[in-house]
GROMACS .gro file of N, CA and C in nm:
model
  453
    1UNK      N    1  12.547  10.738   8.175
    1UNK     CA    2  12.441  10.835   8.156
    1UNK      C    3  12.345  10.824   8.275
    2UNK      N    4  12.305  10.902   8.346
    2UNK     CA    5  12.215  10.943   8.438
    2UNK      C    6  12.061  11.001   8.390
    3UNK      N    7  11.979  10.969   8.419
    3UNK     CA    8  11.847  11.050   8.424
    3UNK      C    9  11.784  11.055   8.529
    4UNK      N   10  11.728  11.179   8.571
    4UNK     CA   11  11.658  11.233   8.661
    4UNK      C   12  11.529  11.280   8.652
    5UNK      N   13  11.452  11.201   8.781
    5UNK     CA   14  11.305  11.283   8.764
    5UNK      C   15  11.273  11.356   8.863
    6UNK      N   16  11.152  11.450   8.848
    6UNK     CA   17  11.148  11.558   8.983
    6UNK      C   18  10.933  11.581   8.988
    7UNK      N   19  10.949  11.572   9.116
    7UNK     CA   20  10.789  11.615   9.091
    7UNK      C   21  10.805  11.702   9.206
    8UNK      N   22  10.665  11.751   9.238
    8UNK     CA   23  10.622  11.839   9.356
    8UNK      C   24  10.523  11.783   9.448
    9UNK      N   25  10.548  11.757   9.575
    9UNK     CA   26  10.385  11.711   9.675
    9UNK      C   27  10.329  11.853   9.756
   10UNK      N   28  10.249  11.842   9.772
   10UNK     CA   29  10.154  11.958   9.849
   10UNK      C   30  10.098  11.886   9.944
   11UNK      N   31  10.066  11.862  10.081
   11UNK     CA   32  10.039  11.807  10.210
   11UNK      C   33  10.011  11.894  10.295
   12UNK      N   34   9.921  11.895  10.397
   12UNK     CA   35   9.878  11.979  10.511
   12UNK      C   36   9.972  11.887  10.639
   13UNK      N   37   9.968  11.896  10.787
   13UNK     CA   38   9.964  11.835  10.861
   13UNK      C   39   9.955  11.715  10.910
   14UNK      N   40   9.819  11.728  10.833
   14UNK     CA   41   9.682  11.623  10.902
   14UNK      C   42   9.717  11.501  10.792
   15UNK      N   43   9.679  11.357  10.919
   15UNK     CA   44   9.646  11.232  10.821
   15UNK      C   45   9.515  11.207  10.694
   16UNK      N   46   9.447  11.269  10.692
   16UNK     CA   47   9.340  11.270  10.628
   16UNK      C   48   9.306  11.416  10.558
   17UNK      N   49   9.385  11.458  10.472
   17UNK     CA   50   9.338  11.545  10.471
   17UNK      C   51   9.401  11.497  10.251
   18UNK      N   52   9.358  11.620  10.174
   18UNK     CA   53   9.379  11.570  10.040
   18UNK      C   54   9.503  11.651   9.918
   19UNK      N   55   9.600  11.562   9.948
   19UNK     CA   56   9.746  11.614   9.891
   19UNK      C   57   9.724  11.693   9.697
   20UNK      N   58   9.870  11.707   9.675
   20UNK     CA   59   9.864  11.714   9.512
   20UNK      C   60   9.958  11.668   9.493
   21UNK      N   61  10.010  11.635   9.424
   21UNK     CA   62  10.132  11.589   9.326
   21UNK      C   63  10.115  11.651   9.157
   22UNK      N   64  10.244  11.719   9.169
   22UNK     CA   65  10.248  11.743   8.972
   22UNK      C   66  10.366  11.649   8.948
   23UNK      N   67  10.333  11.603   8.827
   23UNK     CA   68  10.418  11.537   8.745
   23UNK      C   69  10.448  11.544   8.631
   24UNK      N   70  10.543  11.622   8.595
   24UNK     CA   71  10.516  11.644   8.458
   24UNK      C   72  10.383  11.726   8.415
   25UNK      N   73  10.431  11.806   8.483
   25UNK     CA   74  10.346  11.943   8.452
   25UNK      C   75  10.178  11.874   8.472
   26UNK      N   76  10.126  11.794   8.523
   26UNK     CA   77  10.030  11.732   8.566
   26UNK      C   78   9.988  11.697   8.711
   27UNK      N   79   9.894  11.769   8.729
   27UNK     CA   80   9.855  11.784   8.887
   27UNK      C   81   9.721  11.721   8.955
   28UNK      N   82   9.735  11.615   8.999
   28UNK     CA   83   9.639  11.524   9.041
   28UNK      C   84   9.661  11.476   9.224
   29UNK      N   85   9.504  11.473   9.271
   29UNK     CA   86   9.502  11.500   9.423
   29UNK      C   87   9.509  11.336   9.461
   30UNK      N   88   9.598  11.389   9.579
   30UNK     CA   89   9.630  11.220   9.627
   30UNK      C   90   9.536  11.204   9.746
   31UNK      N   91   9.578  11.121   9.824
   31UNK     CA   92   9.495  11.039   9.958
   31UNK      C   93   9.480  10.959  10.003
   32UNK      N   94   9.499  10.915  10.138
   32UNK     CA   95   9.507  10.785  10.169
   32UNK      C   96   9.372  10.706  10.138
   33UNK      N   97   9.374  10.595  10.074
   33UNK     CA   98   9.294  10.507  10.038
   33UNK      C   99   9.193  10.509  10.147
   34UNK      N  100   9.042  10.504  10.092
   34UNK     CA  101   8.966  10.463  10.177
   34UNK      C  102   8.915  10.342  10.264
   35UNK      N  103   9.008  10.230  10.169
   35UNK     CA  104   9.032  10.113  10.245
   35UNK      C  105   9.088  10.087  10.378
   36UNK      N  106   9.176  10.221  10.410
   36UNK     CA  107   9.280  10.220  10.486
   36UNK      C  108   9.234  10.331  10.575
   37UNK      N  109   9.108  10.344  10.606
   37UNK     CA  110   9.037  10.489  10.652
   37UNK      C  111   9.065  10.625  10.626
   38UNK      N  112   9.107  10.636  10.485
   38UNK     CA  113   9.154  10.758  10.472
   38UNK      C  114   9.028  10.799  10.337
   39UNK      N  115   9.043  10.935  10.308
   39UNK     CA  116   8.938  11.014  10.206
   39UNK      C  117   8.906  10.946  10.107
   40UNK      N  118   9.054  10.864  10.046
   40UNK     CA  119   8.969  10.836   9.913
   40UNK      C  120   8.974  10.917   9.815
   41UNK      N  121   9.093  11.042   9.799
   41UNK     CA  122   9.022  11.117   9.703
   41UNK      C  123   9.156  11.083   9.595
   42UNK      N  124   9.138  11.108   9.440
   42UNK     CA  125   9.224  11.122   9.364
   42UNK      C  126   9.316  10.982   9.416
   43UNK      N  127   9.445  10.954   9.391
   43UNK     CA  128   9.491  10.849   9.376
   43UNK      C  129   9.605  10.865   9.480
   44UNK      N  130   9.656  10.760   9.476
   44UNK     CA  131   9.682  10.699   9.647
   44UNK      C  132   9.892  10.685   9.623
   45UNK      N  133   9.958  10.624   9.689
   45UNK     CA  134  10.114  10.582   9.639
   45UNK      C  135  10.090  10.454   9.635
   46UNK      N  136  10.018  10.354   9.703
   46UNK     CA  137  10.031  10.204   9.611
   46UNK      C  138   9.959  10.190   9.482
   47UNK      N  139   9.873  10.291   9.424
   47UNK     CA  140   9.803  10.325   9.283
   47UNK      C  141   9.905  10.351   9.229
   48UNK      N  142   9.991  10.469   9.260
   48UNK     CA  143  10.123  10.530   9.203
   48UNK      C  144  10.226  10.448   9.173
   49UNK      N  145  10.236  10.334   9.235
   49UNK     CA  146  10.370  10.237   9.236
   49UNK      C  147  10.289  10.153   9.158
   50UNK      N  148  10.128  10.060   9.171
   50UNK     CA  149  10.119  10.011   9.073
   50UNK      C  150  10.141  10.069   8.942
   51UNK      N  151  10.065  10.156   8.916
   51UNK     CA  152  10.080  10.215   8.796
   51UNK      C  153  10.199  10.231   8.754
   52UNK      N  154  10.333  10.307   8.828
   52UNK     CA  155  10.505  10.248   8.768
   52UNK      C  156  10.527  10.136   8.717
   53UNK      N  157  10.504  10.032   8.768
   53UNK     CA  158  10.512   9.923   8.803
   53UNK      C  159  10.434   9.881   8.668
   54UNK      N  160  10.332   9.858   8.661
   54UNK     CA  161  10.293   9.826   8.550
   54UNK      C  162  10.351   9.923   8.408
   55UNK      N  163  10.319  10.021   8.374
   55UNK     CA  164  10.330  10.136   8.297
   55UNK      C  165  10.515  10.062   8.267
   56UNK      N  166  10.579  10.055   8.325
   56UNK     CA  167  10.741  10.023   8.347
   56UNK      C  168  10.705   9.912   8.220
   57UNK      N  169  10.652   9.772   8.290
   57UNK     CA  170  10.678   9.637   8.268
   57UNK      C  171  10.611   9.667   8.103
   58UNK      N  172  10.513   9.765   8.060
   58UNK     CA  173  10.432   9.690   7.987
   58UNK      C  174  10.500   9.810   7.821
   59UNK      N  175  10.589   9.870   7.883
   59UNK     CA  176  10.654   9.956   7.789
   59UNK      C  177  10.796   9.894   7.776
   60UNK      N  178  10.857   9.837   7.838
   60UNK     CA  179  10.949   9.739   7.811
   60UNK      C  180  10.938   9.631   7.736
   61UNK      N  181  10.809   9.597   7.779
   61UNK     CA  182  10.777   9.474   7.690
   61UNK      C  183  10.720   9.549   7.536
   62UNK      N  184  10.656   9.622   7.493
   62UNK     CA  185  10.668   9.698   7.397
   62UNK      C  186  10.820   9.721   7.292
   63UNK      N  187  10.887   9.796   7.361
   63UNK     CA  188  11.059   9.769   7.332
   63UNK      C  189  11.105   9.683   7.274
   64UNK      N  190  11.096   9.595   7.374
   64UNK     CA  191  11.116   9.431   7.350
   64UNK      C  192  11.045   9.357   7.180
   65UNK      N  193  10.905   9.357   7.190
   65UNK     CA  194  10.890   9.365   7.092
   65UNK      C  195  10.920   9.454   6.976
   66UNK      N  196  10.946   9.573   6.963
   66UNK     CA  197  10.980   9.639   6.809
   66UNK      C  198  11.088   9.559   6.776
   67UNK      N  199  11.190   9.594   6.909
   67UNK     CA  200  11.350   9.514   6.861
   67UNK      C  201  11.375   9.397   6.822
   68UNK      N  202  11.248   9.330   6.790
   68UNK     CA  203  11.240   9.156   6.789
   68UNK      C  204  11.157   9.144   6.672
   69UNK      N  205  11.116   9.272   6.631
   69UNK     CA  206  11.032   9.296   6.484
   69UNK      C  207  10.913   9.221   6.491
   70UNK      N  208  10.824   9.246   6.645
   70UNK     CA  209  10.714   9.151   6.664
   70UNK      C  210  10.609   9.314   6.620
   71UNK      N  211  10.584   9.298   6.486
   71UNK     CA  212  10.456   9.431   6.468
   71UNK      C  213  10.338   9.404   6.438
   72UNK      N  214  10.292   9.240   6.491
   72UNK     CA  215  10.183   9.203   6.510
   72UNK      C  216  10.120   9.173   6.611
   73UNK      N  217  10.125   9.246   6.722
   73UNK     CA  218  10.071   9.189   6.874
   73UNK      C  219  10.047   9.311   6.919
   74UNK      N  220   9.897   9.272   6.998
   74UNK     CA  221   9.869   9.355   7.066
   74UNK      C  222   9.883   9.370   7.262
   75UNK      N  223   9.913   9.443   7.300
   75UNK     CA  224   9.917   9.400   7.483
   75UNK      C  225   9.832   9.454   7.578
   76UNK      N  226   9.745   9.383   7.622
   76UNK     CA  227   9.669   9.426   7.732
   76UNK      C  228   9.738   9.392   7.879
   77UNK      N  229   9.745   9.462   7.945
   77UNK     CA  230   9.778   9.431   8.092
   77UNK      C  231   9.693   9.476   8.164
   78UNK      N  232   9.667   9.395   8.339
   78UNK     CA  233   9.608   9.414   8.388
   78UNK      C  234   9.703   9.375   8.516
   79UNK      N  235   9.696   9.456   8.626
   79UNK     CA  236   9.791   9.423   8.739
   79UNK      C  237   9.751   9.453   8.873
   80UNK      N  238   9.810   9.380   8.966
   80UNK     CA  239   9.737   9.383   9.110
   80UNK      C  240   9.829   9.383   9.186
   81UNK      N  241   9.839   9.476   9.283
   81UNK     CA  242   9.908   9.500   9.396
   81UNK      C  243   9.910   9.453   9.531
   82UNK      N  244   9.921   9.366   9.626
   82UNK     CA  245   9.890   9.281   9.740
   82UNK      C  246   9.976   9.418   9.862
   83UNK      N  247   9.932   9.457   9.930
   83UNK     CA  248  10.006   9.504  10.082
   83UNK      C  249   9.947   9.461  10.213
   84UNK      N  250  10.009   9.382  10.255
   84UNK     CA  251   9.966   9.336  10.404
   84UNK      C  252   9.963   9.434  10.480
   85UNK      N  253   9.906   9.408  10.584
   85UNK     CA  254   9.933   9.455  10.734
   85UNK      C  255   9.996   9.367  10.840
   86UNK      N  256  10.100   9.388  10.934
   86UNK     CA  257  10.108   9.330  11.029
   86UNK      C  258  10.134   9.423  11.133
   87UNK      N  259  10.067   9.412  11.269
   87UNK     CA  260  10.069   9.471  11.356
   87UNK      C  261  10.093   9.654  11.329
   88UNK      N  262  10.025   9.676  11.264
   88UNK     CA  263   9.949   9.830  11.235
   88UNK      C  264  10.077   9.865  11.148
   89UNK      N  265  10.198   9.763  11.034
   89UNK     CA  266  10.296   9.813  10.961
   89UNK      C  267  10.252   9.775  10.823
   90UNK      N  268  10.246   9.893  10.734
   90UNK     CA  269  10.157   9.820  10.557
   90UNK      C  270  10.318   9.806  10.495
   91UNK      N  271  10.289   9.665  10.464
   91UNK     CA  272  10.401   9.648  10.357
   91UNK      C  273  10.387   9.565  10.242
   92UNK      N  274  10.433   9.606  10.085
   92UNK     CA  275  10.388   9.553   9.979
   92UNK      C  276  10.437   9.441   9.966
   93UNK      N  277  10.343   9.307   9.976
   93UNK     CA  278  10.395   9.186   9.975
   93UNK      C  279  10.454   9.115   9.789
   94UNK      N  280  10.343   9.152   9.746
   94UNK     CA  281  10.342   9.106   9.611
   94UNK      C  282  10.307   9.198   9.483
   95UNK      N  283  10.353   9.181   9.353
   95UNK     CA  284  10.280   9.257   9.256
   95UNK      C  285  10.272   9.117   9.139
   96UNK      N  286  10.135   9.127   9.110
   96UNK     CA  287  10.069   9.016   8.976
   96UNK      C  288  10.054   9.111   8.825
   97UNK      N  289  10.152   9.018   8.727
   97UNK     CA  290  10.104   9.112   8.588
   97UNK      C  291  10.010   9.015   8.532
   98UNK      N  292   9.906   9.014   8.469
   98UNK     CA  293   9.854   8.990   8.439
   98UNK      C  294   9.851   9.037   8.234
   99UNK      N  295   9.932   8.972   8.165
   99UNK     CA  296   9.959   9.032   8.032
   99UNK      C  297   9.862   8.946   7.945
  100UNK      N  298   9.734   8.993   7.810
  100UNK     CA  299   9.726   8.890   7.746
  100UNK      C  300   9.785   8.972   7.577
  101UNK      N  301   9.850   8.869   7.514
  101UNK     CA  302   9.922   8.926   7.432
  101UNK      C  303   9.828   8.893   7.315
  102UNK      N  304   9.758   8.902   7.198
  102UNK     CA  305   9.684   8.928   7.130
  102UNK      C  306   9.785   8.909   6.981
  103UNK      N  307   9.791   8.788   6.903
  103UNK     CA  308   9.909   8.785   6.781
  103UNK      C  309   9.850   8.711   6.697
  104UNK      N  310   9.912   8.746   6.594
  104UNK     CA  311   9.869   8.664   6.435
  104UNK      C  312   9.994   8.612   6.418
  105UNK      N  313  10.123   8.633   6.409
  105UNK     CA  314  10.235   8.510   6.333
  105UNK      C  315  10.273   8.418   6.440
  106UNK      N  316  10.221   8.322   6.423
  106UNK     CA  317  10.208   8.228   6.472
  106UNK      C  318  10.367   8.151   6.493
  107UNK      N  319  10.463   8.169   6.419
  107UNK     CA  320  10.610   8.135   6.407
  107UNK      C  321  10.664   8.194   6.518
  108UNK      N  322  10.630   8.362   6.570
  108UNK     CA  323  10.654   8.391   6.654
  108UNK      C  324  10.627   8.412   6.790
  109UNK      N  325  10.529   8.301   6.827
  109UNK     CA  326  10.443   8.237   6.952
  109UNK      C  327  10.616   8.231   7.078
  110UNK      N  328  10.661   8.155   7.047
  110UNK     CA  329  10.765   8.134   7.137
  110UNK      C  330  10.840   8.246   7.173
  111UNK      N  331  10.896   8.327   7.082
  111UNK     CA  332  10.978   8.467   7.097
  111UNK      C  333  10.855   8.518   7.205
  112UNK      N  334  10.746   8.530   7.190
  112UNK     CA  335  10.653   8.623   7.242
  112UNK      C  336  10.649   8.585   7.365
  113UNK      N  337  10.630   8.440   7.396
  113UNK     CA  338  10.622   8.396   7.512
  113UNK      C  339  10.810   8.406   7.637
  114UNK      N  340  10.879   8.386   7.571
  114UNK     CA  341  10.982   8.417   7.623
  114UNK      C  342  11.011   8.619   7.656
  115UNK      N  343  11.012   8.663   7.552
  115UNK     CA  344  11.003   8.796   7.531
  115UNK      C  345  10.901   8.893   7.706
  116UNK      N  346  10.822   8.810   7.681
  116UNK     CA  347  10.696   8.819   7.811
  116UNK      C  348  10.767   8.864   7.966
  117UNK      N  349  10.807   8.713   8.002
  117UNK     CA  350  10.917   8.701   8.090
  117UNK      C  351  11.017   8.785   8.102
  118UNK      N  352  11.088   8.843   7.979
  118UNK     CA  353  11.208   8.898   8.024
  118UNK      C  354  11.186   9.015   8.062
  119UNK      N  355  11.083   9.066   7.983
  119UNK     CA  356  11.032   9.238   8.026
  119UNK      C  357  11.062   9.252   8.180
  120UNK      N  358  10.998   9.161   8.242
  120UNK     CA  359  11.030   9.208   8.397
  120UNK      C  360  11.149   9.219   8.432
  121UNK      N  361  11.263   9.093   8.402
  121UNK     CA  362  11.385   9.126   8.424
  121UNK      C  363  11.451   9.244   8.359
  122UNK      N  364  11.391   9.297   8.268
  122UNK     CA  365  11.444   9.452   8.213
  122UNK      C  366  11.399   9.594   8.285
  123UNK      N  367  11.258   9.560   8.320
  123UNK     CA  368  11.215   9.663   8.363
  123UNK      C  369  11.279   9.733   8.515
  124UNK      N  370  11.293   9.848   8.496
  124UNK     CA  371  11.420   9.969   8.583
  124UNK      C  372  11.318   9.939   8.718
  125UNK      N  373  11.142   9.936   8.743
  125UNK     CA  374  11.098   9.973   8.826
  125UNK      C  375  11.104   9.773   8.939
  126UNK      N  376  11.043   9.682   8.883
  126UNK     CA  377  11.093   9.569   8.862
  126UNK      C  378  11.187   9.554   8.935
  127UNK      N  379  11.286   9.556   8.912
  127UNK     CA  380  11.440   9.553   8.892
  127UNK      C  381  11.481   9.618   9.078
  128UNK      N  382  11.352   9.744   9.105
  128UNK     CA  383  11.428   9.832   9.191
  128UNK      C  384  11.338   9.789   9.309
  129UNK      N  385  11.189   9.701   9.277
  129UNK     CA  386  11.091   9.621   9.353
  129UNK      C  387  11.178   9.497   9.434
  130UNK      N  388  11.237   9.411   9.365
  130UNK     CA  389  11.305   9.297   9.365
  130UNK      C  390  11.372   9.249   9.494
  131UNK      N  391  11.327   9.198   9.560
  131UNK     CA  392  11.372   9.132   9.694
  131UNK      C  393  11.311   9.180   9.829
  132UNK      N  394  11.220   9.285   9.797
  132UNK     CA  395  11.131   9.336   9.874
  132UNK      C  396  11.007   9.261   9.847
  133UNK      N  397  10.977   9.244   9.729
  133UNK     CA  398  10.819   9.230   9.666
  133UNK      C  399  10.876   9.107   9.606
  134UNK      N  400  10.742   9.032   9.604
  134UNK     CA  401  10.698   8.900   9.497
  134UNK      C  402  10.672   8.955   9.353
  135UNK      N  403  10.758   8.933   9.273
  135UNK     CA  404  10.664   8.982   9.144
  135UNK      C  405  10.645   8.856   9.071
  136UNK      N  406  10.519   8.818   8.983
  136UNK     CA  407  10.450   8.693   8.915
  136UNK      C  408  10.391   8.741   8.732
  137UNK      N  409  10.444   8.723   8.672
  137UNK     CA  410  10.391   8.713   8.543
  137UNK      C  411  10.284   8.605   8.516
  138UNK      N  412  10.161   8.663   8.468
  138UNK     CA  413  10.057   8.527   8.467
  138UNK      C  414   9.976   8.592   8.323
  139UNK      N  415  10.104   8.522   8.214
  139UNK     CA  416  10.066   8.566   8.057
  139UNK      C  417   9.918   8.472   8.026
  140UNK      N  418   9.826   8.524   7.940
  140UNK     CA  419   9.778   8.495   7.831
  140UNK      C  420   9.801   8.530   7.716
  141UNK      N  421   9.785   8.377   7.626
  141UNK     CA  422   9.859   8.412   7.466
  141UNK      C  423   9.734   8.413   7.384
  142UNK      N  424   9.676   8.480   7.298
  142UNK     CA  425   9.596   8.484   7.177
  142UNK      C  426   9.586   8.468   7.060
  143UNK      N  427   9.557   8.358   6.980
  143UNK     CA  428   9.636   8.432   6.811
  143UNK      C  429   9.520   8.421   6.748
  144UNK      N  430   9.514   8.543   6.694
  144UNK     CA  431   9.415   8.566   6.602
  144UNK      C  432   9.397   8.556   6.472
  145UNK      N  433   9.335   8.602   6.376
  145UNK     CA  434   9.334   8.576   6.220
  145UNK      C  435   9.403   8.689   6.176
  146UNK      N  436   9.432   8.748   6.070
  146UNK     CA  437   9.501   8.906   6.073
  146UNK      C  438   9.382   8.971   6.033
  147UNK      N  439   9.226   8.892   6.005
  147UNK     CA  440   9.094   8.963   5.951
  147UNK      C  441   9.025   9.019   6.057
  148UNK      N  442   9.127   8.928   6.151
  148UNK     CA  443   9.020   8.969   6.305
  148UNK      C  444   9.079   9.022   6.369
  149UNK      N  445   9.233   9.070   6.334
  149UNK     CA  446   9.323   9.162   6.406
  149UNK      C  447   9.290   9.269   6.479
  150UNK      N  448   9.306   9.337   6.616
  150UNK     CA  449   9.287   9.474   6.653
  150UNK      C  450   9.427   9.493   6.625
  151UNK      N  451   9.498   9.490   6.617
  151UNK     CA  452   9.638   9.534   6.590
  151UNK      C  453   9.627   9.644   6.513
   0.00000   0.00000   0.00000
């Protein structure tokens, strides 16, 4: 089975100037980062790849849990993207997940913590990062009361 995705870019010429991208019928203005002397406007392609990148890892790990009948945890992620420069070439050195998992059954502490880990080895985007990029899982575990549950 194959699946396919398709978007649209809109671009002028010019290095600095402020793109579009639709995605899914969603149209948001891109730009080179202002870090990088560019506009700044709307969101950038290492925003775009984080956001895969994360969005990927943290819906896999979701997956992961139903199929493991974990319906007590909650997941926050938080993730960071590293791109060097060397000699005026940007290349993405590293990506950090940053997961804290938020649980009440306490029996299932270990599944969760293993479960964590594998997401990345499942995840399609992950998976397609891999030998280019550093990727680092740096879990926090939580367990809560089920009175004090956000779940």
């Amino acid at each position: 089975m194959r699946h396919t995705f398709h978007q649209v870019l809109h671009w002028n010429s010019k290095r600095n100037t402020i793109g579009q991208v639709t995605i899914a019928n969603y149209t948001h203005d891109f730009s080179i980062p202002a870090s990088l002397d560019g506009p700044g406007q709307g969101t950038n392609p290492d925003e775009l790849l984080l956001s895969s990148a994360a969005g990927c890892y943290i819906m896999t790990l979701g997956a992961m849990f139903e199929r493991s009948n974990i319906e007590d945890a909650h997941i926050e992620l938080k993730s960071e993207l590293l791109v060097e420069v060397d000699a005026g070439t940007y290349k993405v050195s590293e990506l950090h997940h940053y997961p804290t998992i938020s649980y009440v059954n306490l029996e299932k502490r270990k599944l969760i913590e293993r479960l964590v880990h594998k997401a990345d080895e499942r995840c399609m985007i992950s998976n397609a990062l891999k030998g280019n990029v550093k990727i680092t899982i740096h879990p926090t575990f939580k367990e809560v009361a089920r009175e004090d549950s956000i779940l």
